[in-house]
Every structure is written in C-alpha cells, then in structure tokens.
XYZ file of C-alpha atoms in Angstrom:
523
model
C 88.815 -115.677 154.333
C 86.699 -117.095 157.289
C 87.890 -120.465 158.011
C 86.140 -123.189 160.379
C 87.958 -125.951 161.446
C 85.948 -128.771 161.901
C 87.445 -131.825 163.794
C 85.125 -135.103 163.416
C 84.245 -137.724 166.408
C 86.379 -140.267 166.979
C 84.001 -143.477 167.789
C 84.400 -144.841 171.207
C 87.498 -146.655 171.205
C 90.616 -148.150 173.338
C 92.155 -144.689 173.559
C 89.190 -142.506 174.080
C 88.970 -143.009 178.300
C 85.453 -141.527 178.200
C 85.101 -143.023 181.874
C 88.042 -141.725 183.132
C 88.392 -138.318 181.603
C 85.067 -137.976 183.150
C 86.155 -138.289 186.940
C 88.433 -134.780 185.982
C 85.975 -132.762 184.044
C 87.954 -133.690 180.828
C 85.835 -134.074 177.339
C 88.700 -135.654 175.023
C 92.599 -137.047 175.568
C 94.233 -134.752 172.906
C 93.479 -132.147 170.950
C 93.704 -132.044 166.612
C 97.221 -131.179 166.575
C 97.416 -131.574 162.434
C 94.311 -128.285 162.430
C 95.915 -125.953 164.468
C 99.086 -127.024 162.666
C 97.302 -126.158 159.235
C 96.074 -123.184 160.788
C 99.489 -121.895 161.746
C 100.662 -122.656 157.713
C 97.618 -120.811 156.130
C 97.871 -117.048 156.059
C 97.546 -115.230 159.284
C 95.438 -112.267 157.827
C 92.676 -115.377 157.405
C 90.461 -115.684 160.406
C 90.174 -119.436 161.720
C 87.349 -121.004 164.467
C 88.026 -124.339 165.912
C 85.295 -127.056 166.794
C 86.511 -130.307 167.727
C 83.193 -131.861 167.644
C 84.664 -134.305 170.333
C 84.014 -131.386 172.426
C 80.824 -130.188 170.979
C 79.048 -129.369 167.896
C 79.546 -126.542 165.805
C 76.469 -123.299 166.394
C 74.766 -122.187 163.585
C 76.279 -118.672 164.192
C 79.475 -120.372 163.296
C 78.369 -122.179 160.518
C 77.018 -119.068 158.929
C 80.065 -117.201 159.473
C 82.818 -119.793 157.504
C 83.640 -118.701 154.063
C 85.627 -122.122 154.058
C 85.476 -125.622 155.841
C 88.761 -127.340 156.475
C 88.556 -130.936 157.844
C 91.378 -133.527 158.731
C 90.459 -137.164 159.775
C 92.032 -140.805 160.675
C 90.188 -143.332 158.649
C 88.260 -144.298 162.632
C 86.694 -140.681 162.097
C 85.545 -141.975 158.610
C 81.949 -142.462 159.103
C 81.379 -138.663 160.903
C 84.005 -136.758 158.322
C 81.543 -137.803 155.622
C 78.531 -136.567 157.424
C 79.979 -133.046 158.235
C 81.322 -132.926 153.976
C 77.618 -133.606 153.012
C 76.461 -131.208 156.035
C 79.065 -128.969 155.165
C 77.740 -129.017 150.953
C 74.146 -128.637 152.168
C 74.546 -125.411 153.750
C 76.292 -124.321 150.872
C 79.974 -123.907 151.988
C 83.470 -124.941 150.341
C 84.851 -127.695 152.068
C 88.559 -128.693 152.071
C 89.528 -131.973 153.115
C 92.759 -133.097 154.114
C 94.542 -135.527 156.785
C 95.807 -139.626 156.850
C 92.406 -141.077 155.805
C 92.110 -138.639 152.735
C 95.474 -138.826 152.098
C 95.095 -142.766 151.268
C 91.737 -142.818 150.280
C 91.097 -139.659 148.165
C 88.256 -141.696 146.320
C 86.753 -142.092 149.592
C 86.410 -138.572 150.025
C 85.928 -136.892 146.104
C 82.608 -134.968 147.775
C 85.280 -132.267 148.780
C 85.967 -129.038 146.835
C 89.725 -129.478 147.299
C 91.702 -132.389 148.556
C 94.713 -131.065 150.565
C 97.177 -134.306 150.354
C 100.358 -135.443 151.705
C 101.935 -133.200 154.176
C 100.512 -129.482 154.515
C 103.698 -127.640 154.693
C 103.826 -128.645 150.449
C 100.509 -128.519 149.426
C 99.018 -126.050 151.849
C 100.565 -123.272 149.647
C 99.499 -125.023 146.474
C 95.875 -124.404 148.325
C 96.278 -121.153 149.220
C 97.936 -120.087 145.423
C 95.065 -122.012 143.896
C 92.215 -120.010 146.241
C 93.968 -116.849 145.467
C 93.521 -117.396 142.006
C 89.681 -118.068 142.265
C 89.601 -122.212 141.863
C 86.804 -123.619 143.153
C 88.292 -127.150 143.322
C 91.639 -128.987 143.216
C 93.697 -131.412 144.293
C 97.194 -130.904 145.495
C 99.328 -133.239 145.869
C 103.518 -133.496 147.025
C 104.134 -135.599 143.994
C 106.732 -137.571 146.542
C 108.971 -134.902 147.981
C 108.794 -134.660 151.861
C 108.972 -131.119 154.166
C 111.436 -129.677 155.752
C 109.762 -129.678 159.473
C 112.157 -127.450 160.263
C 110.118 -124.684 158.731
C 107.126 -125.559 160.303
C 105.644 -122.932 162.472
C 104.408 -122.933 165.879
C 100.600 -124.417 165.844
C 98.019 -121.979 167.137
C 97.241 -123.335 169.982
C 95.168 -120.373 171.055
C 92.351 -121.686 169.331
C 92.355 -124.368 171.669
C 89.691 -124.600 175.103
C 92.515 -126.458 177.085
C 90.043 -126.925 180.022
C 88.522 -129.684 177.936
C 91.573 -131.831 176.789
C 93.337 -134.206 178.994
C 96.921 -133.856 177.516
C 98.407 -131.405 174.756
C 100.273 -132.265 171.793
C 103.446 -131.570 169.914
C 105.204 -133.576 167.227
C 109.021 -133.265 167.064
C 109.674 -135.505 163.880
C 108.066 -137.540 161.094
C 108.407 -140.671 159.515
C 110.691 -144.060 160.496
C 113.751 -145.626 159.678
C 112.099 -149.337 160.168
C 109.842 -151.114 157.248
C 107.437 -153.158 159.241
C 105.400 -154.578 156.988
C 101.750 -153.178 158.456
C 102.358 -149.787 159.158
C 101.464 -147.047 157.347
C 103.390 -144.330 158.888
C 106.240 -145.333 156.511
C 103.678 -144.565 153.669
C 102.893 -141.205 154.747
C 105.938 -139.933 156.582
C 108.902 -141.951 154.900
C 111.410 -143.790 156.351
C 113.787 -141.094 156.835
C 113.047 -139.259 160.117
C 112.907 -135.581 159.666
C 112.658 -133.455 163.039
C 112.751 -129.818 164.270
C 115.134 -128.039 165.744
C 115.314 -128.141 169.291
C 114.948 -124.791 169.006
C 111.738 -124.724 167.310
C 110.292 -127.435 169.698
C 111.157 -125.287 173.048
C 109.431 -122.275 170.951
C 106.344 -124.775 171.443
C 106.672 -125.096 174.676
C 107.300 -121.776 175.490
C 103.779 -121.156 173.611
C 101.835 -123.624 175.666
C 103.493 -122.512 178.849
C 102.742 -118.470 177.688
C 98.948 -119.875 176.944
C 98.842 -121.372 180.706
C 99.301 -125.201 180.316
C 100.889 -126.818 183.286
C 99.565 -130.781 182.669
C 100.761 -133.233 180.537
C 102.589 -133.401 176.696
C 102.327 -136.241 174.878
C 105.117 -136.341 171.589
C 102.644 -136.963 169.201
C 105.514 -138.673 166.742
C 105.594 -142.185 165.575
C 109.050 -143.199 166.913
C 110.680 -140.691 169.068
C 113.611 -142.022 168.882
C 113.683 -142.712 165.105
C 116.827 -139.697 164.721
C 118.555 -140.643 167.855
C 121.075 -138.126 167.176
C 118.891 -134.967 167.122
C 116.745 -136.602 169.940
C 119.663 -136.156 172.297
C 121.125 -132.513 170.830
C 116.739 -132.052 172.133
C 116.981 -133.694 175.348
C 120.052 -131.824 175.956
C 118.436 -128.419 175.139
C 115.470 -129.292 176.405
C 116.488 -130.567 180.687
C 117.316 -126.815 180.639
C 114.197 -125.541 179.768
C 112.347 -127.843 182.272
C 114.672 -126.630 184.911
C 114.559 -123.184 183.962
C 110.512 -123.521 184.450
C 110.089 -125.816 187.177
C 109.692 -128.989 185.355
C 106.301 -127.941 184.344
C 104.927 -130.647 182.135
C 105.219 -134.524 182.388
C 105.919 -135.826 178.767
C 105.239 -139.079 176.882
C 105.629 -140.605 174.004
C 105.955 -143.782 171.376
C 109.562 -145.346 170.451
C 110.758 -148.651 169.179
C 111.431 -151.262 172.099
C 115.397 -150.829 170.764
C 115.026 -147.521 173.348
C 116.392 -149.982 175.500
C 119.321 -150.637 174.116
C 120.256 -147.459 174.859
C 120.929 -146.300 178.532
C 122.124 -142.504 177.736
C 119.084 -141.518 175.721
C 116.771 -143.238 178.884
C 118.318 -140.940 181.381
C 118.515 -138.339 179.154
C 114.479 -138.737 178.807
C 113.623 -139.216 182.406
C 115.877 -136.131 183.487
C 113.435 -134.227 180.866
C 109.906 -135.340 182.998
C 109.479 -138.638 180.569
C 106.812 -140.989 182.512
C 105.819 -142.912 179.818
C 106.555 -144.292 176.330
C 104.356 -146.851 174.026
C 106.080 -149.262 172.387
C 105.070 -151.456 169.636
C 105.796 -154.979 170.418
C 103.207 -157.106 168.718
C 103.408 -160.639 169.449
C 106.283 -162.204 171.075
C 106.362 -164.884 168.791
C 109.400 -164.293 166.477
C 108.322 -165.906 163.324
C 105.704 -163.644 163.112
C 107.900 -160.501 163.690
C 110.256 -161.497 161.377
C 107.476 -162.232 158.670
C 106.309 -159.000 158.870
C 110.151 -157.387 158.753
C 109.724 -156.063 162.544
C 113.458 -157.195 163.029
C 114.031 -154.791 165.262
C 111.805 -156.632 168.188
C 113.831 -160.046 167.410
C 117.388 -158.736 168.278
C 117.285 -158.846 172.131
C 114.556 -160.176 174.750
C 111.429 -158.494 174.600
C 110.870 -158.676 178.054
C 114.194 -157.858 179.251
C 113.696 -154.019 177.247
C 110.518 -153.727 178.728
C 112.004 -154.563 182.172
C 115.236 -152.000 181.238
C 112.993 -149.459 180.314
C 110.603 -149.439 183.348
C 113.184 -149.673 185.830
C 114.646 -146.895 184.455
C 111.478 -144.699 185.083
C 109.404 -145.099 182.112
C 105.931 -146.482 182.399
C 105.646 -149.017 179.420
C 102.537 -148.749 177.307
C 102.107 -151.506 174.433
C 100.663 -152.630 171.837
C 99.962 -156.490 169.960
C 98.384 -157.931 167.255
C 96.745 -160.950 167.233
C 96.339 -162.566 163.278
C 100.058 -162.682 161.523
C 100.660 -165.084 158.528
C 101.547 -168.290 159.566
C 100.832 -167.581 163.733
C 100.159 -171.193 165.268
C 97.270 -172.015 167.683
C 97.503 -169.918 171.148
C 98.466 -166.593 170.173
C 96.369 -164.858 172.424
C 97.319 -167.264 175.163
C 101.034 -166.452 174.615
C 100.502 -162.513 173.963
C 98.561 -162.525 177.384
C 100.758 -164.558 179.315
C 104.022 -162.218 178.302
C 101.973 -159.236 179.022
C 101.644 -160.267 182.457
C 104.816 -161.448 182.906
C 106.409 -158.047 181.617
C 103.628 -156.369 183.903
C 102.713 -153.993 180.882
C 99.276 -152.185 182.644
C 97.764 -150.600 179.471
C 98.294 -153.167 176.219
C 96.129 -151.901 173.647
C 95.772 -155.824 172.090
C 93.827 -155.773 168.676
C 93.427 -158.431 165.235
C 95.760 -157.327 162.635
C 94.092 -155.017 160.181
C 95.870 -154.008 156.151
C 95.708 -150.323 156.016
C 95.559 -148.808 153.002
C 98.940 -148.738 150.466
C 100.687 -150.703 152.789
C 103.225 -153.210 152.302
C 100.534 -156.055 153.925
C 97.812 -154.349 152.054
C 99.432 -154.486 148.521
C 100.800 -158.127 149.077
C 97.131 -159.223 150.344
C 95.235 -157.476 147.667
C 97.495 -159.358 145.043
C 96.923 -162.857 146.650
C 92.974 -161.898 146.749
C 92.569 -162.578 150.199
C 91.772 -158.302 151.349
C 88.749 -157.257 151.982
C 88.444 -153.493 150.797
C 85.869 -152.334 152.874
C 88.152 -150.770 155.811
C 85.524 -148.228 157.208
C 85.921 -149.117 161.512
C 89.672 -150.032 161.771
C 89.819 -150.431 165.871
C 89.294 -152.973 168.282
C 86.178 -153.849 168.039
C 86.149 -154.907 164.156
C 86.867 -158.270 162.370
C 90.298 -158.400 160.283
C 89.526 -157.550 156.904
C 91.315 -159.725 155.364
C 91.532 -163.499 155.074
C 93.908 -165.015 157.771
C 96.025 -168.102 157.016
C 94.704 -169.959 160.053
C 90.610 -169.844 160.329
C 89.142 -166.447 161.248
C 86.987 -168.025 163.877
C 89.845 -169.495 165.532
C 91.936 -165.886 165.767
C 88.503 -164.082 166.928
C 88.128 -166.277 169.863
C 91.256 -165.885 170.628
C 91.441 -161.989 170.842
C 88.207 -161.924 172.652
C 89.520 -164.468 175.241
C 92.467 -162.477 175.792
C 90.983 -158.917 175.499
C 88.590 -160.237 178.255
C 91.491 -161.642 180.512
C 94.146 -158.652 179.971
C 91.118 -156.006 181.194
C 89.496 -158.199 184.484
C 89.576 -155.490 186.903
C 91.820 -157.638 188.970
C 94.272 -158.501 186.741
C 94.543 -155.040 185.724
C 95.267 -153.798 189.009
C 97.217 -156.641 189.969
C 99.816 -155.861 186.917
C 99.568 -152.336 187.146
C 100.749 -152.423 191.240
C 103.558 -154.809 190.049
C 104.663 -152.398 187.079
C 104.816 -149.773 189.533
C 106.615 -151.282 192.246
C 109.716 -151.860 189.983
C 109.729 -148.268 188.367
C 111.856 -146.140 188.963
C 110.957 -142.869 190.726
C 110.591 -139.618 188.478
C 113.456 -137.321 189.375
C 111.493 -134.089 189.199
C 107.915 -133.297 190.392
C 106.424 -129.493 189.179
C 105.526 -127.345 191.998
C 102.927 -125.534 189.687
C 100.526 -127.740 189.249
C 97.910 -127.439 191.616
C 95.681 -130.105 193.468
C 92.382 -129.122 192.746
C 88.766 -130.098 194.306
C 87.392 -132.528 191.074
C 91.007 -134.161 191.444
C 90.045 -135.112 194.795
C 86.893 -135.839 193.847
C 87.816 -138.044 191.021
C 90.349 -139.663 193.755
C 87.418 -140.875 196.276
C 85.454 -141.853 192.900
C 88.088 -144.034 192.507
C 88.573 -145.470 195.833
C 84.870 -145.936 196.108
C 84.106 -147.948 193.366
C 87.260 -149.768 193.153
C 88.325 -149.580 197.111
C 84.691 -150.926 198.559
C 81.804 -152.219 195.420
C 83.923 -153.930 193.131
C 85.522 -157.246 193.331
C 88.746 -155.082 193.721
C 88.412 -153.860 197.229
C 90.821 -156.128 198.796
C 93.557 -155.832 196.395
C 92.768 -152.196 195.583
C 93.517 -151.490 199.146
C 96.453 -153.489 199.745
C 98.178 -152.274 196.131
C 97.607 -148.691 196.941
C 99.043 -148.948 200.771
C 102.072 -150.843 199.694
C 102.925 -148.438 196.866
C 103.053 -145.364 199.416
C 105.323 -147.761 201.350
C 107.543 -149.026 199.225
C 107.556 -146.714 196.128
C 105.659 -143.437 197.208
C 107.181 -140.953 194.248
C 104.983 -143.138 191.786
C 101.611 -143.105 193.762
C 100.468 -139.826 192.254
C 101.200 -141.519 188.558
C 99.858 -145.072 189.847
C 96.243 -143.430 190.967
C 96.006 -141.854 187.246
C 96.343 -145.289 185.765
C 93.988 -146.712 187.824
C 91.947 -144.492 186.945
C 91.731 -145.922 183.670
C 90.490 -148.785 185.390
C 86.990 -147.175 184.953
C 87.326 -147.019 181.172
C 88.672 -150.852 180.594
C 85.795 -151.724 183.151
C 82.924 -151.099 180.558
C 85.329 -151.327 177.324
C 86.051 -154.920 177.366
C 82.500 -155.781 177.447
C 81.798 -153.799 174.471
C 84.986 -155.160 172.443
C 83.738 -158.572 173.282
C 79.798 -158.227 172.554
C 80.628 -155.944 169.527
C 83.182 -158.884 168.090
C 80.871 -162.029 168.972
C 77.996 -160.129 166.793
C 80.373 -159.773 164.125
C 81.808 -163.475 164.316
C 77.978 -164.450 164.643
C 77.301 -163.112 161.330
C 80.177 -163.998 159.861
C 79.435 -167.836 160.627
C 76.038 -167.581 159.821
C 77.190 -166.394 156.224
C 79.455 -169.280 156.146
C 76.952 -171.518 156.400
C 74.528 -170.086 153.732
C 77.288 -170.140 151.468
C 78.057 -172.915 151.950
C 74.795 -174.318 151.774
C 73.765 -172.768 148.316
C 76.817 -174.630 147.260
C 75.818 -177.668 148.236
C 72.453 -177.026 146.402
C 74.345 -175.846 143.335
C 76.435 -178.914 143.019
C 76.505 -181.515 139.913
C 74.638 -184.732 141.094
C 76.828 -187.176 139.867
C-alpha cells in the first residue's frame, strides 16, 4: 500500500509567525505530529510520503503514486481539508480522513472513503483489518474506550524536512483531570491523563537527536502537568538524558497555572531545558471562571503564579477569552490591564467560541442561542453564539484590547519587563550552532525595530539593559522579539477582519429589524 500523507493549511493565524519564521528560513512552527504518529501505527511494510502543504503542495508524481490518501485536520484547517477530499476523489484515489475536526464533525466530512475516529492507536487497526479485507469504506470508531499510550510507537519522524519547521513535537500524555466548561480536549482525550513511559519518551528523543535535531521541542500535550506523578518519575529520567547529551534541546510546553503551586516539579522542569510554558488563564474575573468550572484559576492569585512561575525560569505564555456568561462591562479593559501588570509578552486574547460536543456547546445549543456554523474558529471570527451582554459591546472590546496588547511598544515594553525578572536557564547546549541567516535575522530585527519603527528608543535601551542586568536571557529575549514582526501586521488584520464582520452583523440587525417593523399589526 502507497500511502500519502497529506497535511492541510492552517489559515494565517495568532500562532502561525509567518513574519518571523521568515527572518530564519523557517516555512511552519511545528510539524503534523498526529501523521507521522499514524504513520508509525500503520504497517511498516506500507510505504508512506509526507506533504505538509504548509510547506508546499503535493507534485503530480506523488499524487500518481498514492494507492491511499490519509488526512488529519483541526476544524481551522476545515476549509483546505475539504478541498484536498474533493481533489483527492477527482483524481480518483481513496481518501481516509481522520483527526479532532473529523472526529467531532464526521457529518462535516462523509465525502471520505473511511473515517478514522477517536484515537488511532484503537481504530487504526480496525482500518487496517477492514483494508485487508477489501472494504472500500468504513467508519471506525473507539465506541468510548481510551489507549494505552504506553504502546504507542515512536512517530516517524524521518519523513519529516526538519530544515523547514521551527520547533519539533512530541506528546507525553493525553487528556485532563479538570472539566472546564469550553474545552474540548476533555471530549477527545478524557479526563484521566494517560502518559508514556519515560522510557518511551527518551526513545523519542533519542530518535530526533539520531535524525540530527538540535533546536527546540515543544510537549505538544494539553496539560503537562495533568499526571504530576509520572511527570516527575519523567523529569527525573529525563535531566539525565539532557546531561548525558549536552542539554541539546530547549523544551516547552502548556500546564494549568496550579504549576505554581508546586516548587519541586518547577525546578525539576527548568533543570530539564524548560523555557517556556502556556498557561490558560482566561479572564481574571472570577465569576466568570467559576461559571465556566475553571476552579482551578480561582484558588490562589493569578498573578502571583504567573510571577512564581517566571521567576523561576519559565517564560509565561497565555491565553484569555473575552465573552463569558454573565461578564460585566470592561472585560477587555481588565484582561489587558492584568496582562500588563503580570508582564505576560505573548497573550493569545480571543472571543469565546462553543466547540463542538462541548459542555458550553451542548448547554448553548439547548437554550437556542449557538450558532452551528463553526467553520473559522480563531481570532479573527465573531463568537458564534449569542452572548448574554450585546455582541457589539464584547467585539469592541476584544478589538480595543487586541489592538492595545500588540502596539509595538507595549509589546516590547512588557516583554523587557518579563525578562528582567526571569530567572536565568541553568544549561545552555554547546551544539547548536550560530549560523549566518541567524545573524541575519538578528540585524533584521534591530533594523526595523532598533532605527524605522516607533520602537527605536526603547528597543535600544531594553536590549542594552537586558545584557546588563540579565544577560543568560538575551539570546531567548531576541527570539521573542522577533515575534514582534508577526504581531506588527497581525493585529491589523484581527482588527479589520473583525470590524467587517461586526459591520455586517449590524447592518443585518437593522434589516431585521426593519422588516419587523414593516410586518407589525397597525393597531
């Protein structure tokens, strides 16, 4: 069996750093982790090509070649998975679909020959027994029951072109223990965390480090932290493998903000090469946390964690949702205002959106206030639901403080006063090489945002009293302003994309309302 892979575009979004990847010769931040995962389940006699069309598009050599098309998608990459199924059927070849968006939206996607649900290590095999037996459609589902990860094998990263991605990927566990109210990961994953065996993740490593990577890892999993018991029999295993190989990768990934509350597992991660880790804080209004059953952000101070955590070493990436039931006037205002007081540099802010078969998305659709169409979940999209305060009220709000979170000199400004209170990473590689588009992308960088923008002064200033005061960090400070260059041209397209939506929206409004006022009794 000749299988191609085919990865579909993600649409320009907060995460995609098209700017910045740019200044290093990168093409994309990660790479499809969940294909080369499936490829590593299917059977190995089976021949597999990868195209990540976020790289490039796939040749017509290769398109002739596949006996079989395997895709995986988010619901973002909804509008280009589509395309490539109905490209994919024209050209006459069995397509296979699989992945979160088909996973909650199977309807969405019934063009496929076979829908590959749930979680591959179950119904990959179901696939594979089904093939073998000369079906020429299906749909396989786990009816429920969740993998053992502990079986799952090393992803072939060899099909990768590493040259093009930004950071690598590995996944350590699924699911998480909290029930917050609009998150699907519970839905997919459970709420039990399941995880490898340390063993199993350093046989990753190992891999990537065999294959020649030497850059960054981020922990692909939900909440790190979720098992915190096997996180640390990890951590433990895994400060000897990093010292063993010279510390080198830098690793980062997403936890709940209760990380704080523990200093072992913090030192434990920073001794590993931890820089980073993305919490999900939300709002720091706790009425709205508590509405939505994230307890777990209303035990201690939200901006005492965040201060724990940086000081500790770890650069804190966030993210906060503007449009709860029952939020009062000035949420943006107040979700801006603590993000600048906790210094956060990158806080992806966004309007709350009910993702399929969750908890917010069954409760809406029985109140009648959802809105099913959820094709372009990101941050440039209305909610699509109906808000309990008025929609126009919440827009302007997230546009207002999209706008003032990403000035150019605000951004800086926090990001220099994040970085002057982190704490300095304990271990640097001595692998990793300085090469000539690095210092290319470097003078980029000081050029545009040391002398033509509005920056210069501060730019300057930031940068000088980092090496002074904090030097470890300046290597780690550059690279996130570097994403300066993405946030520059971003927040201008989150704001004119919204306003066009919010224009249309009111317009509709009013010729609703208009027609009603035609259509009414005379009395």
């Amino acid at each position: 069996m000749r299988v191609l892979l085919l990865y579909p575009v993600f649409p320009q979004s907060f995460w995609s750093f098209e700017k910045a990847l740019q200044l290093v010769g990168r093409k994309a931040m990660l790479p499809p982790l969940g294909l080369i995962t499936v490829a590593a389940i299917l059977p190995q006699e089976w021949e597999f090509k990868l195209v990540d069309r976020n790289l490039r598009e796939a040749t017509e050599a290769e398109w002739d070649w596949a006996d079989l098309v395997i895709m995986s998608a988010m619901i973002v990459q909804k509008g280009d998975l589509l395309d490539q199924i109905r490209e994919a059927k024209r050209r006459g070849k069995k397509v296979a679909v699989g992945g979160p968006y088909a996973t909650a939206l199977p309807n969405e996607v019934a063009e496929a020959d076979y829908l590959i649900l749930d979680e591959g290590e179950i119904t990959l095999p179901m696939f594979v027994e089904a093939v073998q037996k000369g079906e020429t459609h299906g749909i396989y589902r786990a009816g429920g029951d969740r993998p053992d990860v502990s079986t799952t094998p090393i992803p072939r990263f060899d099909l990768l072109d590493f040259d093009a991605y930004d950071n690598m990927s590995v996944q350590f566990s699924r699911g998480c223990p909290f029930q917050c109210e609009f998150c699907d990961i519970i839905v997919l994953y459970g709420r039990k965390p399941r995880t490898k065996s340390p063993e199993q993740l350093l046989a990753e490593l190992d891999r990537l480090y065999e294959l020649g990577w030497r850059r960054s890892i981020f922990m692909v999993d939900d909440n790190f932290i979720g098992n915190k018991r096997n996180v640390k029999l990890l951590l433990k295993a895994l400060k000897e493998w990093m010292i063993e190989h010279q510390h080198p990768f830098s690793l980062s990934t997403e936890a709940s903000v209760d990380l704080a509350q523990d200093p072992e597992l913090m030192e434990m991660m920073v001794e590993c090469n931890f820089n980073s880790v993305f919490l999900g804080i939300e709002t720091p209004d706790e009425s709205s946390l508590t509405l939505t059953n994230k307890h777990q952000n209303t035990r201690d101070s939200l901006s005492d964690a965040v201060d724990a955590i940086a000081r500790k070493g770890l650069r804190v990436m966030a993210g906060f949702i503007i449009g709860f039931d029952g939020e009062t006037s000035g949420a943006g205002d107040r979700i801006v205002r603590f993000v600048e007081q906790t210094t956060i540099p990158i806080a992806i802010f966004s309007m709350l959106q009910a993702l399929p078969d969750t908890a917010l998305w069954h409760r809406l659709k029985k109140e009648g206030r959802l809105v099913e169409d959820v094709a372009n979940i990101n941050q440039t999209t209305l909610m699509n639901f109906v808000p309990t305060r008025p929609l126009e009220e919440v827009t302007r709000e997230y546009i207002d403080g999209f706008w003032r979170l990403y000035d150019p000199v605000n951004y800086l400004d926090r990001a220099y006063r994040h970085f002057m209170k982190l704490g300095a990473p304990r271990h640097r590689s001595k692998l990793r090489k300085v090469t000539w588009k690095v210092v290319q992308a470097f003078l980029t960088i000081c050029w545009r945002q040391g002398v033509v923008r509005e920056t210069r002064w501060i730019f300057w200033h930031h940068l000088f009293s980092i090496l002074r005061n904090n030097p470890k960090v300046v290597e780690h400070y550059l690279a996130v302003c570097a994403l300066n260059e993405h946030f520059y041209e971003y927040r201008q397209e989150v704001r004119t994309k919204i306003e066009a939506q919010l224009a249309d929206y009111l317009a509709r409004q009013r010729l609703e309302s208009s027609i009603e006022s035609v259509n009414a009794p005379v009395v």
